[in-house]
């Protein structure tokens, strides 16, 4: 439904009788029966295809996105002991209008994208253990050389900013006209983030804490879309993520064949990143964390044969 018809208010939910159509025409010019014997509501009558309950544009070219970043990398490789260290940092901003309150105005919801992570740090280390190689410590002893030669240890540490919280949902009264987000509460003062950092308190208890003050928002008036942005209201974001992976590998050389045996551990310290924060103010769990958004620690044994 074209938003310009929202001024009809409660008439939108009324049947398209001559009396109701005349009342609508007094408010918005051009309102008319789409075809003979139409029997739906005023709202349905004013839709582009009133004979259908809904129309989906599968391949519509209606949205756009933009990504800008500053990327810095520092890397050091030492051939004498097989050590490689790499540090990189990305500062970025993603904006888009991939979701909209109404299909008549996608640019209204041009905002920070749902995948925006302004700060990303990566630190990577690869160490080819030099012991046991020719001329290196341990190379003169057959037993020691057999134990310490051809080991490789590598690891990566990652830090990522939390993604923006999604739209703040609310109770909507928009017949066939899209969806709404919450309004900012004009009388609200103070901090919108409450009860400490995400994860503080008894998250798994019978009454887990809410980390967002519901009083900062309110449902919009009937037939309006709400004035909070599609993402990042009050600069609210999901928790930051921090992760470490470790890999240990050893190669065995037999003639022209190399056999690699190793162990990989992902999320080495079993760090928990909380997520799935409820953002609909009509939900009793608003502002609460309901799940873990990353994968628990996982280990694997690997075998690689090169020939």
Short mmCIF file of N, CA and C in Angstrom, two decimals, residues 64-225:
data_model
loop_
_atom_site.label_atom_id
_atom_site.label_comp_id
_atom_site.label_asym_id
_atom_site.label_seq_id
_atom_site.Cartn_x
_atom_site.Cartn_y
_atom_site.Cartn_z
N UNK A 64 20.63 -1.32 -2.64
CA UNK A 64 22.04 -1.08 -2.93
C UNK A 64 22.82 -1.09 -1.62
N UNK A 65 24.12 -1.25 -1.75
CA UNK A 65 24.98 -1.26 -0.56
C UNK A 65 26.29 -0.57 -0.89
N UNK A 66 27.01 -0.19 0.16
CA UNK A 66 28.26 0.54 0.00
C UNK A 66 29.22 0.09 1.10
N UNK A 67 30.47 -0.14 0.72
CA UNK A 67 31.48 -0.58 1.69
C UNK A 67 32.75 0.22 1.46
N UNK A 68 33.26 0.83 2.52
CA UNK A 68 34.53 1.54 2.48
C UNK A 68 35.40 1.00 3.62
N UNK A 69 36.71 0.90 3.36
CA UNK A 69 37.57 0.37 4.41
C UNK A 69 38.99 0.92 4.28
N UNK A 70 39.67 0.93 5.39
CA UNK A 70 41.11 1.17 5.47
C UNK A 70 41.73 -0.12 5.97
N UNK A 71 42.68 -0.67 5.21
CA UNK A 71 43.28 -1.95 5.56
C UNK A 71 44.78 -1.79 5.72
N UNK A 72 45.28 -2.22 6.86
CA UNK A 72 46.70 -2.13 7.17
C UNK A 72 47.24 -3.52 7.49
N UNK A 73 48.41 -3.85 6.94
CA UNK A 73 49.02 -5.15 7.18
C UNK A 73 50.50 -4.97 7.46
N UNK A 74 50.98 -5.63 8.50
CA UNK A 74 52.40 -5.67 8.82
C UNK A 74 52.79 -7.14 8.90
N UNK A 75 53.84 -7.51 8.17
CA UNK A 75 54.26 -8.92 8.15
C UNK A 75 55.77 -9.01 8.26
N UNK A 76 56.22 -9.97 9.02
CA UNK A 76 57.65 -10.22 9.20
C UNK A 76 57.93 -11.70 9.01
N UNK A 77 58.86 -12.00 8.11
CA UNK A 77 59.27 -13.38 7.87
C UNK A 77 60.76 -13.50 8.14
N UNK A 78 61.11 -14.51 8.91
CA UNK A 78 62.52 -14.75 9.23
C UNK A 78 62.90 -16.12 8.70
N UNK A 79 63.78 -16.13 7.74
CA UNK A 79 64.18 -17.40 7.13
C UNK A 79 65.11 -18.21 8.01
N UNK A 80 65.79 -17.54 8.97
CA UNK A 80 66.76 -18.27 9.77
C UNK A 80 66.11 -19.23 10.76
N UNK A 81 64.92 -18.91 11.24
CA UNK A 81 64.27 -19.82 12.19
C UNK A 81 62.84 -20.16 11.79
N UNK A 82 62.42 -19.81 10.57
CA UNK A 82 61.11 -20.23 10.07
C UNK A 82 59.93 -19.57 10.75
N UNK A 83 60.12 -18.35 11.26
CA UNK A 83 59.04 -17.66 11.96
C UNK A 83 58.39 -16.63 11.04
N UNK A 84 57.07 -16.67 10.95
CA UNK A 84 56.30 -15.68 10.20
C UNK A 84 55.25 -15.08 11.13
N UNK A 85 55.23 -13.76 11.20
CA UNK A 85 54.24 -13.05 12.02
C UNK A 85 53.52 -12.05 11.12
N UNK A 86 52.21 -12.06 11.17
CA UNK A 86 51.41 -11.15 10.36
C UNK A 86 50.34 -10.50 11.22
N UNK A 87 50.24 -9.19 11.13
CA UNK A 87 49.21 -8.43 11.84
C UNK A 87 48.44 -7.62 10.81
N UNK A 88 47.13 -7.66 10.88
CA UNK A 88 46.36 -6.80 9.98
C UNK A 88 45.15 -6.23 10.71
N UNK A 89 44.79 -5.04 10.27
CA UNK A 89 43.69 -4.30 10.88
C UNK A 89 42.84 -3.71 9.77
N UNK A 90 41.53 -3.82 9.93
CA UNK A 90 40.59 -3.24 8.97
C UNK A 90 39.62 -2.32 9.70
N UNK A 91 39.57 -1.09 9.24
CA UNK A 91 38.59 -0.13 9.74
C UNK A 91 37.61 0.10 8.60
N UNK A 92 36.34 -0.18 8.82
CA UNK A 92 35.40 -0.16 7.70
C UNK A 92 34.03 0.36 8.13
N UNK A 93 33.23 0.62 7.11
CA UNK A 93 31.83 1.00 7.33
C UNK A 93 31.01 0.45 6.18
N UNK A 94 29.94 -0.25 6.53
CA UNK A 94 29.02 -0.81 5.55
C UNK A 94 27.67 -0.13 5.69
N UNK A 95 27.14 0.35 4.59
CA UNK A 95 25.80 0.95 4.59
C UNK A 95 24.98 0.31 3.48
N UNK A 96 23.68 0.20 3.70
CA UNK A 96 22.81 -0.39 2.68
C UNK A 96 21.35 -0.06 2.99
N UNK A 97 20.50 -0.47 2.08
CA UNK A 97 19.05 -0.38 2.30
C UNK A 97 18.40 -1.70 1.90
N UNK A 98 18.99 -2.79 2.39
CA UNK A 98 18.56 -4.13 1.98
C UNK A 98 17.22 -4.53 2.58
N UNK A 99 16.73 -3.77 3.52
CA UNK A 99 15.39 -4.00 4.07
C UNK A 99 14.73 -2.64 4.26
N UNK A 100 13.45 -2.59 4.05
CA UNK A 100 12.76 -1.29 4.12
C UNK A 100 11.40 -1.45 4.75
N UNK A 101 10.95 -0.39 5.40
CA UNK A 101 9.62 -0.38 5.99
C UNK A 101 8.54 -0.46 4.92
N UNK A 102 8.80 0.19 3.81
CA UNK A 102 7.84 0.19 2.70
C UNK A 102 8.59 0.10 1.39
N UNK A 103 8.05 -0.65 0.46
CA UNK A 103 8.67 -0.78 -0.84
C UNK A 103 8.61 0.48 -1.68
N UNK A 104 7.90 1.50 -1.21
CA UNK A 104 7.79 2.75 -1.95
C UNK A 104 8.94 3.70 -1.67
N UNK A 105 9.77 3.39 -0.66
CA UNK A 105 10.85 4.31 -0.32
C UNK A 105 11.97 3.56 0.37
N UNK A 106 12.79 2.87 -0.41
CA UNK A 106 13.91 2.13 0.16
C UNK A 106 14.95 3.07 0.76
N UNK A 107 15.15 4.23 0.16
CA UNK A 107 16.17 5.15 0.66
C UNK A 107 15.85 5.68 2.06
N UNK A 108 14.61 5.61 2.46
CA UNK A 108 14.25 6.00 3.82
C UNK A 108 15.00 5.16 4.84
N UNK A 109 15.32 3.93 4.48
CA UNK A 109 16.01 3.03 5.41
C UNK A 109 17.46 2.80 5.03
N UNK A 110 18.07 3.78 4.34
CA UNK A 110 19.51 3.74 4.11
C UNK A 110 20.21 3.96 5.45
N UNK A 111 20.97 2.97 5.89
CA UNK A 111 21.58 3.06 7.22
C UNK A 111 22.78 2.13 7.29
N UNK A 112 23.41 2.10 8.44
CA UNK A 112 24.48 1.14 8.68
C UNK A 112 23.96 -0.26 8.44
N UNK A 113 24.73 -1.07 7.73
CA UNK A 113 24.29 -2.41 7.36
C UNK A 113 24.32 -3.38 8.52
N UNK A 114 23.55 -4.44 8.38
CA UNK A 114 23.47 -5.45 9.44
C UNK A 114 24.79 -6.16 9.67
N UNK A 115 25.69 -6.17 8.67
CA UNK A 115 26.98 -6.85 8.79
C UNK A 115 28.13 -5.89 9.08
N UNK A 116 27.83 -4.66 9.42
CA UNK A 116 28.87 -3.68 9.68
C UNK A 116 29.69 -4.06 10.92
N UNK A 117 31.00 -4.17 10.74
CA UNK A 117 31.93 -4.43 11.85
C UNK A 117 33.10 -3.46 11.67
N UNK A 118 33.06 -2.32 12.32
CA UNK A 118 34.04 -1.27 12.03
C UNK A 118 35.48 -1.63 12.35
N UNK A 119 35.72 -2.49 13.33
CA UNK A 119 37.09 -2.83 13.70
C UNK A 119 37.29 -4.34 13.63
N UNK A 120 38.28 -4.76 12.85
CA UNK A 120 38.64 -6.17 12.75
C UNK A 120 40.16 -6.28 12.86
N UNK A 121 40.61 -7.03 13.87
CA UNK A 121 42.04 -7.28 14.07
C UNK A 121 42.32 -8.76 13.88
N UNK A 122 43.42 -9.07 13.20
CA UNK A 122 43.88 -10.45 13.06
C UNK A 122 45.37 -10.50 13.33
N UNK A 123 45.78 -11.46 14.13
CA UNK A 123 47.20 -11.69 14.38
C UNK A 123 47.49 -13.16 14.09
N UNK A 124 48.46 -13.41 13.21
CA UNK A 124 48.75 -14.77 12.78
C UNK A 124 50.24 -15.08 12.97
N UNK A 125 50.52 -16.26 13.49
CA UNK A 125 51.89 -16.71 13.69
C UNK A 125 52.05 -18.10 13.11
N UNK A 126 53.11 -18.30 12.33
CA UNK A 126 53.49 -19.62 11.84
C UNK A 126 54.95 -19.84 12.21
N UNK A 127 55.22 -20.94 12.90
CA UNK A 127 56.58 -21.22 13.36
C UNK A 127 56.97 -22.62 12.93
N UNK A 128 57.90 -22.68 11.98
CA UNK A 128 58.48 -23.95 11.58
C UNK A 128 59.65 -24.24 12.52
N UNK A 129 59.42 -25.12 13.46
CA UNK A 129 60.40 -25.36 14.53
C UNK A 129 61.73 -25.79 13.90
N UNK A 130 62.81 -25.04 14.16
CA UNK A 130 64.08 -25.32 13.47
C UNK A 130 64.88 -26.46 14.08
N UNK A 131 64.50 -26.97 15.21
CA UNK A 131 65.31 -27.99 15.87
C UNK A 131 65.37 -29.27 15.05
N UNK A 132 66.54 -29.88 15.04
CA UNK A 132 66.72 -31.16 14.36
C UNK A 132 67.14 -31.05 12.92
N UNK A 133 66.99 -29.88 12.31
CA UNK A 133 67.41 -29.71 10.93
C UNK A 133 68.93 -29.63 10.87
N UNK A 134 69.48 -29.76 9.69
CA UNK A 134 70.93 -29.76 9.52
C UNK A 134 71.54 -28.48 10.08
N UNK A 135 72.52 -28.68 10.96
CA UNK A 135 73.20 -27.55 11.56
C UNK A 135 72.45 -26.88 12.68
N UNK A 136 71.27 -27.36 13.01
CA UNK A 136 70.45 -26.77 14.07
C UNK A 136 70.59 -27.58 15.35
N UNK A 137 70.16 -26.99 16.49
CA UNK A 137 70.20 -27.76 17.74
C UNK A 137 69.44 -29.06 17.61
N UNK A 138 70.04 -30.14 18.10
CA UNK A 138 69.40 -31.45 18.05
C UNK A 138 69.71 -32.24 16.81
N UNK A 139 70.39 -31.63 15.84
CA UNK A 139 70.64 -32.35 14.59
C UNK A 139 71.71 -33.42 14.73
N UNK A 140 72.56 -33.32 15.76
CA UNK A 140 73.63 -34.28 15.91
C UNK A 140 73.23 -35.56 16.62
N UNK A 141 72.04 -35.60 17.18
CA UNK A 141 71.58 -36.79 17.91
C UNK A 141 70.41 -37.40 17.15
N UNK A 142 70.57 -38.66 16.76
CA UNK A 142 69.55 -39.31 15.94
C UNK A 142 68.20 -39.37 16.64
N UNK A 143 68.21 -39.69 17.93
CA UNK A 143 66.95 -39.81 18.67
C UNK A 143 66.27 -38.45 18.80
N UNK A 144 67.06 -37.45 19.19
CA UNK A 144 66.49 -36.10 19.35
C UNK A 144 65.98 -35.58 18.01
N UNK A 145 66.77 -35.81 16.95
CA UNK A 145 66.35 -35.33 15.63
C UNK A 145 65.04 -35.98 15.20
N UNK A 146 64.87 -37.25 15.50
CA UNK A 146 63.64 -37.95 15.13
C UNK A 146 62.43 -37.41 15.90
N UNK A 147 62.66 -36.85 17.07
CA UNK A 147 61.56 -36.35 17.89
C UNK A 147 61.17 -34.91 17.56
N UNK A 148 62.15 -34.06 17.21
CA UNK A 148 61.87 -32.63 17.14
C UNK A 148 61.89 -32.06 15.72
N UNK A 149 62.25 -32.84 14.73
CA UNK A 149 62.38 -32.32 13.38
C UNK A 149 61.01 -32.20 12.69
N UNK A 150 60.87 -31.18 11.84
CA UNK A 150 59.72 -31.00 10.95
C UNK A 150 58.40 -30.74 11.67
N UNK A 151 58.45 -30.02 12.80
CA UNK A 151 57.22 -29.60 13.47
C UNK A 151 56.85 -28.19 13.01
N UNK A 152 55.57 -27.95 12.92
CA UNK A 152 55.08 -26.60 12.61
C UNK A 152 53.95 -26.25 13.59
N UNK A 153 54.06 -25.07 14.18
CA UNK A 153 53.03 -24.57 15.09
C UNK A 153 52.49 -23.27 14.51
N UNK A 154 51.18 -23.16 14.43
CA UNK A 154 50.58 -21.93 13.89
C UNK A 154 49.34 -21.57 14.70
N UNK A 155 49.04 -20.31 14.71
CA UNK A 155 47.86 -19.85 15.44
C UNK A 155 47.37 -18.53 14.90
N UNK A 156 46.12 -18.25 15.16
CA UNK A 156 45.53 -16.98 14.74
C UNK A 156 44.59 -16.48 15.84
N UNK A 157 44.68 -15.20 16.12
CA UNK A 157 43.80 -14.54 17.08
C UNK A 157 43.00 -13.48 16.33
N UNK A 158 41.70 -13.44 16.57
CA UNK A 158 40.83 -12.51 15.87
C UNK A 158 39.98 -11.72 16.87
N UNK A 159 39.87 -10.43 16.60
CA UNK A 159 38.93 -9.58 17.33
C UNK A 159 38.05 -8.88 16.31
N UNK A 160 36.74 -8.89 16.55
CA UNK A 160 35.80 -8.24 15.64
C UNK A 160 34.78 -7.44 16.45
N UNK A 161 34.51 -6.23 15.99
CA UNK A 161 33.45 -5.44 16.61
C UNK A 161 32.11 -6.14 16.44
N UNK A 162 31.23 -5.92 17.39
CA UNK A 162 29.90 -6.49 17.29
C UNK A 162 29.10 -5.87 16.16
N UNK A 163 28.28 -6.68 15.51
CA UNK A 163 27.41 -6.16 14.46
C UNK A 163 26.28 -5.33 15.09
N UNK A 164 25.69 -4.42 14.33
CA UNK A 164 24.59 -3.61 14.88
C UNK A 164 23.41 -4.48 15.29
N UNK A 165 22.75 -4.07 16.36
CA UNK A 165 21.47 -4.71 16.66
C UNK A 165 20.49 -4.37 15.55
N UNK A 166 19.61 -5.29 15.27
CA UNK A 166 18.63 -5.06 14.21
C UNK A 166 17.59 -4.04 14.60
N UNK A 167 16.59 -3.93 13.76
CA UNK A 167 15.53 -2.96 14.00
C UNK A 167 14.82 -3.23 15.33
N UNK A 168 14.39 -2.18 15.98
CA UNK A 168 13.65 -2.30 17.23
C UNK A 168 12.18 -2.48 16.88
N UNK A 169 11.69 -3.69 17.06
CA UNK A 169 10.32 -4.00 16.69
C UNK A 169 9.32 -3.44 17.68
N UNK A 170 8.09 -3.29 17.23
CA UNK A 170 7.04 -2.72 18.06
C UNK A 170 5.69 -3.19 17.53
N UNK A 171 4.64 -2.81 18.25
CA UNK A 171 3.29 -3.12 17.79
C UNK A 171 2.94 -2.20 16.62
N UNK A 172 2.50 -2.79 15.51
CA UNK A 172 2.22 -2.02 14.30
C UNK A 172 0.74 -2.05 13.95
N UNK A 173 0.27 -0.96 13.40
CA UNK A 173 -1.07 -0.92 12.80
C UNK A 173 -0.91 -0.29 11.43
N UNK A 174 -0.50 -1.14 10.46
CA UNK A 174 -0.22 -0.68 9.10
C UNK A 174 -0.87 -1.67 8.13
N UNK A 175 -2.14 -1.62 7.91
CA UNK A 175 -2.80 -2.60 7.05
C UNK A 175 -2.25 -2.60 5.63
N UNK A 176 -1.58 -3.72 5.28
CA UNK A 176 -1.05 -3.90 3.92
C UNK A 176 -0.05 -2.82 3.50
N UNK A 177 0.62 -2.18 4.47
CA UNK A 177 1.47 -1.04 4.13
C UNK A 177 2.91 -1.23 4.56
N UNK A 178 3.34 -2.46 4.79
CA UNK A 178 4.72 -2.70 5.19
C UNK A 178 4.83 -3.01 6.66
N UNK A 179 5.94 -2.61 7.25
CA UNK A 179 6.16 -2.89 8.67
C UNK A 179 6.62 -1.61 9.36
N UNK A 180 6.59 -1.63 10.67
CA UNK A 180 7.03 -0.46 11.41
C UNK A 180 8.15 -0.84 12.36
N UNK A 181 8.89 0.17 12.81
CA UNK A 181 9.85 0.02 13.89
C UNK A 181 9.36 0.88 15.06
N UNK A 182 10.02 0.75 16.19
CA UNK A 182 9.60 1.51 17.36
C UNK A 182 9.89 3.01 17.18
N UNK A 183 9.24 3.80 17.98
CA UNK A 183 9.56 5.23 18.11
C UNK A 183 10.55 5.40 19.25
N UNK A 184 11.42 6.41 19.14
CA UNK A 184 12.18 6.84 20.30
C UNK A 184 11.21 7.44 21.30
N UNK A 185 11.42 7.16 22.57
CA UNK A 185 10.60 7.76 23.61
C UNK A 185 11.14 9.16 23.91
N UNK A 186 10.43 10.22 23.56
CA UNK A 186 10.97 11.57 23.72
C UNK A 186 11.23 11.96 25.17
N UNK A 187 10.60 11.28 26.12
CA UNK A 187 10.78 11.64 27.52
C UNK A 187 11.87 10.81 28.20
N UNK A 188 12.51 9.92 27.44
CA UNK A 188 13.53 9.05 28.05
C UNK A 188 14.82 9.82 28.26
N UNK A 189 15.41 9.62 29.43
CA UNK A 189 16.73 10.17 29.73
C UNK A 189 17.56 9.07 30.38
N UNK A 190 18.87 9.22 30.29
CA UNK A 190 19.74 8.22 30.89
C UNK A 190 20.35 7.30 29.86
N UNK A 191 20.96 6.23 30.35
CA UNK A 191 21.66 5.28 29.49
C UNK A 191 20.71 4.19 29.02
N UNK A 192 20.78 3.88 27.73
CA UNK A 192 19.91 2.83 27.20
C UNK A 192 20.48 1.44 27.52
N UNK A 193 21.82 1.35 27.66
CA UNK A 193 22.44 0.08 28.06
C UNK A 193 22.43 -0.02 29.57
N UNK A 194 21.91 -1.11 30.10
CA UNK A 194 21.76 -1.27 31.54
C UNK A 194 22.30 -2.63 31.97
N UNK A 195 22.46 -2.80 33.28
CA UNK A 195 22.85 -4.07 33.90
C UNK A 195 24.21 -4.57 33.44
N UNK A 196 25.14 -3.63 33.16
CA UNK A 196 26.51 -4.01 32.88
C UNK A 196 26.72 -4.51 31.46
N UNK A 197 27.82 -5.24 31.29
CA UNK A 197 28.15 -5.78 29.97
C UNK A 197 27.27 -6.98 29.66
N UNK A 198 27.16 -7.27 28.37
CA UNK A 198 26.45 -8.49 27.98
C UNK A 198 27.08 -9.69 28.68
N UNK A 199 26.26 -10.49 29.31
CA UNK A 199 26.75 -11.66 30.03
C UNK A 199 26.86 -11.46 31.52
N UNK A 200 26.84 -10.21 32.00
CA UNK A 200 26.86 -9.98 33.44
C UNK A 200 25.54 -10.46 34.05
N UNK A 201 25.62 -10.94 35.27
CA UNK A 201 24.42 -11.42 35.94
C UNK A 201 24.12 -12.87 35.61
N UNK A 202 23.00 -13.34 36.08
CA UNK A 202 22.60 -14.74 35.92
C UNK A 202 21.87 -14.91 34.59
N UNK A 203 22.64 -15.03 33.51
CA UNK A 203 22.06 -15.10 32.16
C UNK A 203 21.19 -16.34 32.00
N UNK A 204 21.56 -17.43 32.68
CA UNK A 204 20.83 -18.69 32.53
C UNK A 204 19.78 -18.90 33.62
N UNK A 205 19.57 -17.91 34.46
CA UNK A 205 18.63 -18.05 35.57
C UNK A 205 17.18 -17.93 35.14
N UNK A 206 16.30 -18.04 36.12
CA UNK A 206 14.87 -17.96 35.84
C UNK A 206 14.45 -16.56 35.42
N UNK A 207 15.21 -15.55 35.86
CA UNK A 207 14.88 -14.17 35.51
C UNK A 207 16.15 -13.46 35.03
N UNK A 208 16.62 -13.78 33.83
CA UNK A 208 17.87 -13.20 33.34
C UNK A 208 17.74 -11.70 33.14
N UNK A 209 18.86 -10.97 33.24
CA UNK A 209 18.80 -9.51 33.11
C UNK A 209 18.55 -9.07 31.67
N UNK A 210 17.93 -7.93 31.54
CA UNK A 210 17.81 -7.27 30.24
C UNK A 210 18.90 -6.21 30.16
N UNK A 211 19.57 -6.14 29.02
CA UNK A 211 20.69 -5.22 28.87
C UNK A 211 20.33 -3.95 28.11
N UNK A 212 19.06 -3.81 27.74
CA UNK A 212 18.59 -2.62 27.04
C UNK A 212 17.34 -2.11 27.76
N UNK A 213 17.31 -0.83 28.03
CA UNK A 213 16.18 -0.25 28.75
C UNK A 213 14.98 -0.10 27.80
N UNK A 214 13.94 -0.87 28.09
CA UNK A 214 12.74 -0.82 27.25
C UNK A 214 12.12 0.58 27.23
N UNK A 215 12.32 1.34 28.29
CA UNK A 215 11.71 2.67 28.39
C UNK A 215 12.25 3.66 27.37
N UNK A 216 13.34 3.30 26.69
CA UNK A 216 13.90 4.19 25.68
C UNK A 216 13.06 4.20 24.40
N UNK A 217 12.11 3.27 24.30
CA UNK A 217 11.34 3.13 23.07
C UNK A 217 9.85 3.07 23.38
N UNK A 218 9.05 3.26 22.37
CA UNK A 218 7.61 3.10 22.49
C UNK A 218 7.05 2.71 21.13
N UNK A 219 5.89 2.06 21.14
CA UNK A 219 5.26 1.70 19.88
C UNK A 219 4.78 2.96 19.17
N UNK A 220 4.87 3.00 17.85
CA UNK A 220 4.45 4.19 17.11
C UNK A 220 2.94 4.32 17.07
N UNK A 221 2.49 5.50 16.76
CA UNK A 221 1.05 5.72 16.60
C UNK A 221 0.53 4.88 15.43
N UNK A 222 -0.75 4.58 15.47
CA UNK A 222 -1.35 3.81 14.38
C UNK A 222 -1.13 4.51 13.04
N UNK A 223 -0.87 3.71 12.02
CA UNK A 223 -0.69 4.19 10.65
C UNK A 223 0.56 5.05 10.47
N UNK A 224 1.57 4.80 11.32
CA UNK A 224 2.88 5.43 11.15
C UNK A 224 3.95 4.35 11.22
N UNK A 225 5.15 4.66 10.71
CA UNK A 225 6.20 3.66 10.55
C UNK A 225 7.21 3.63 11.69
#
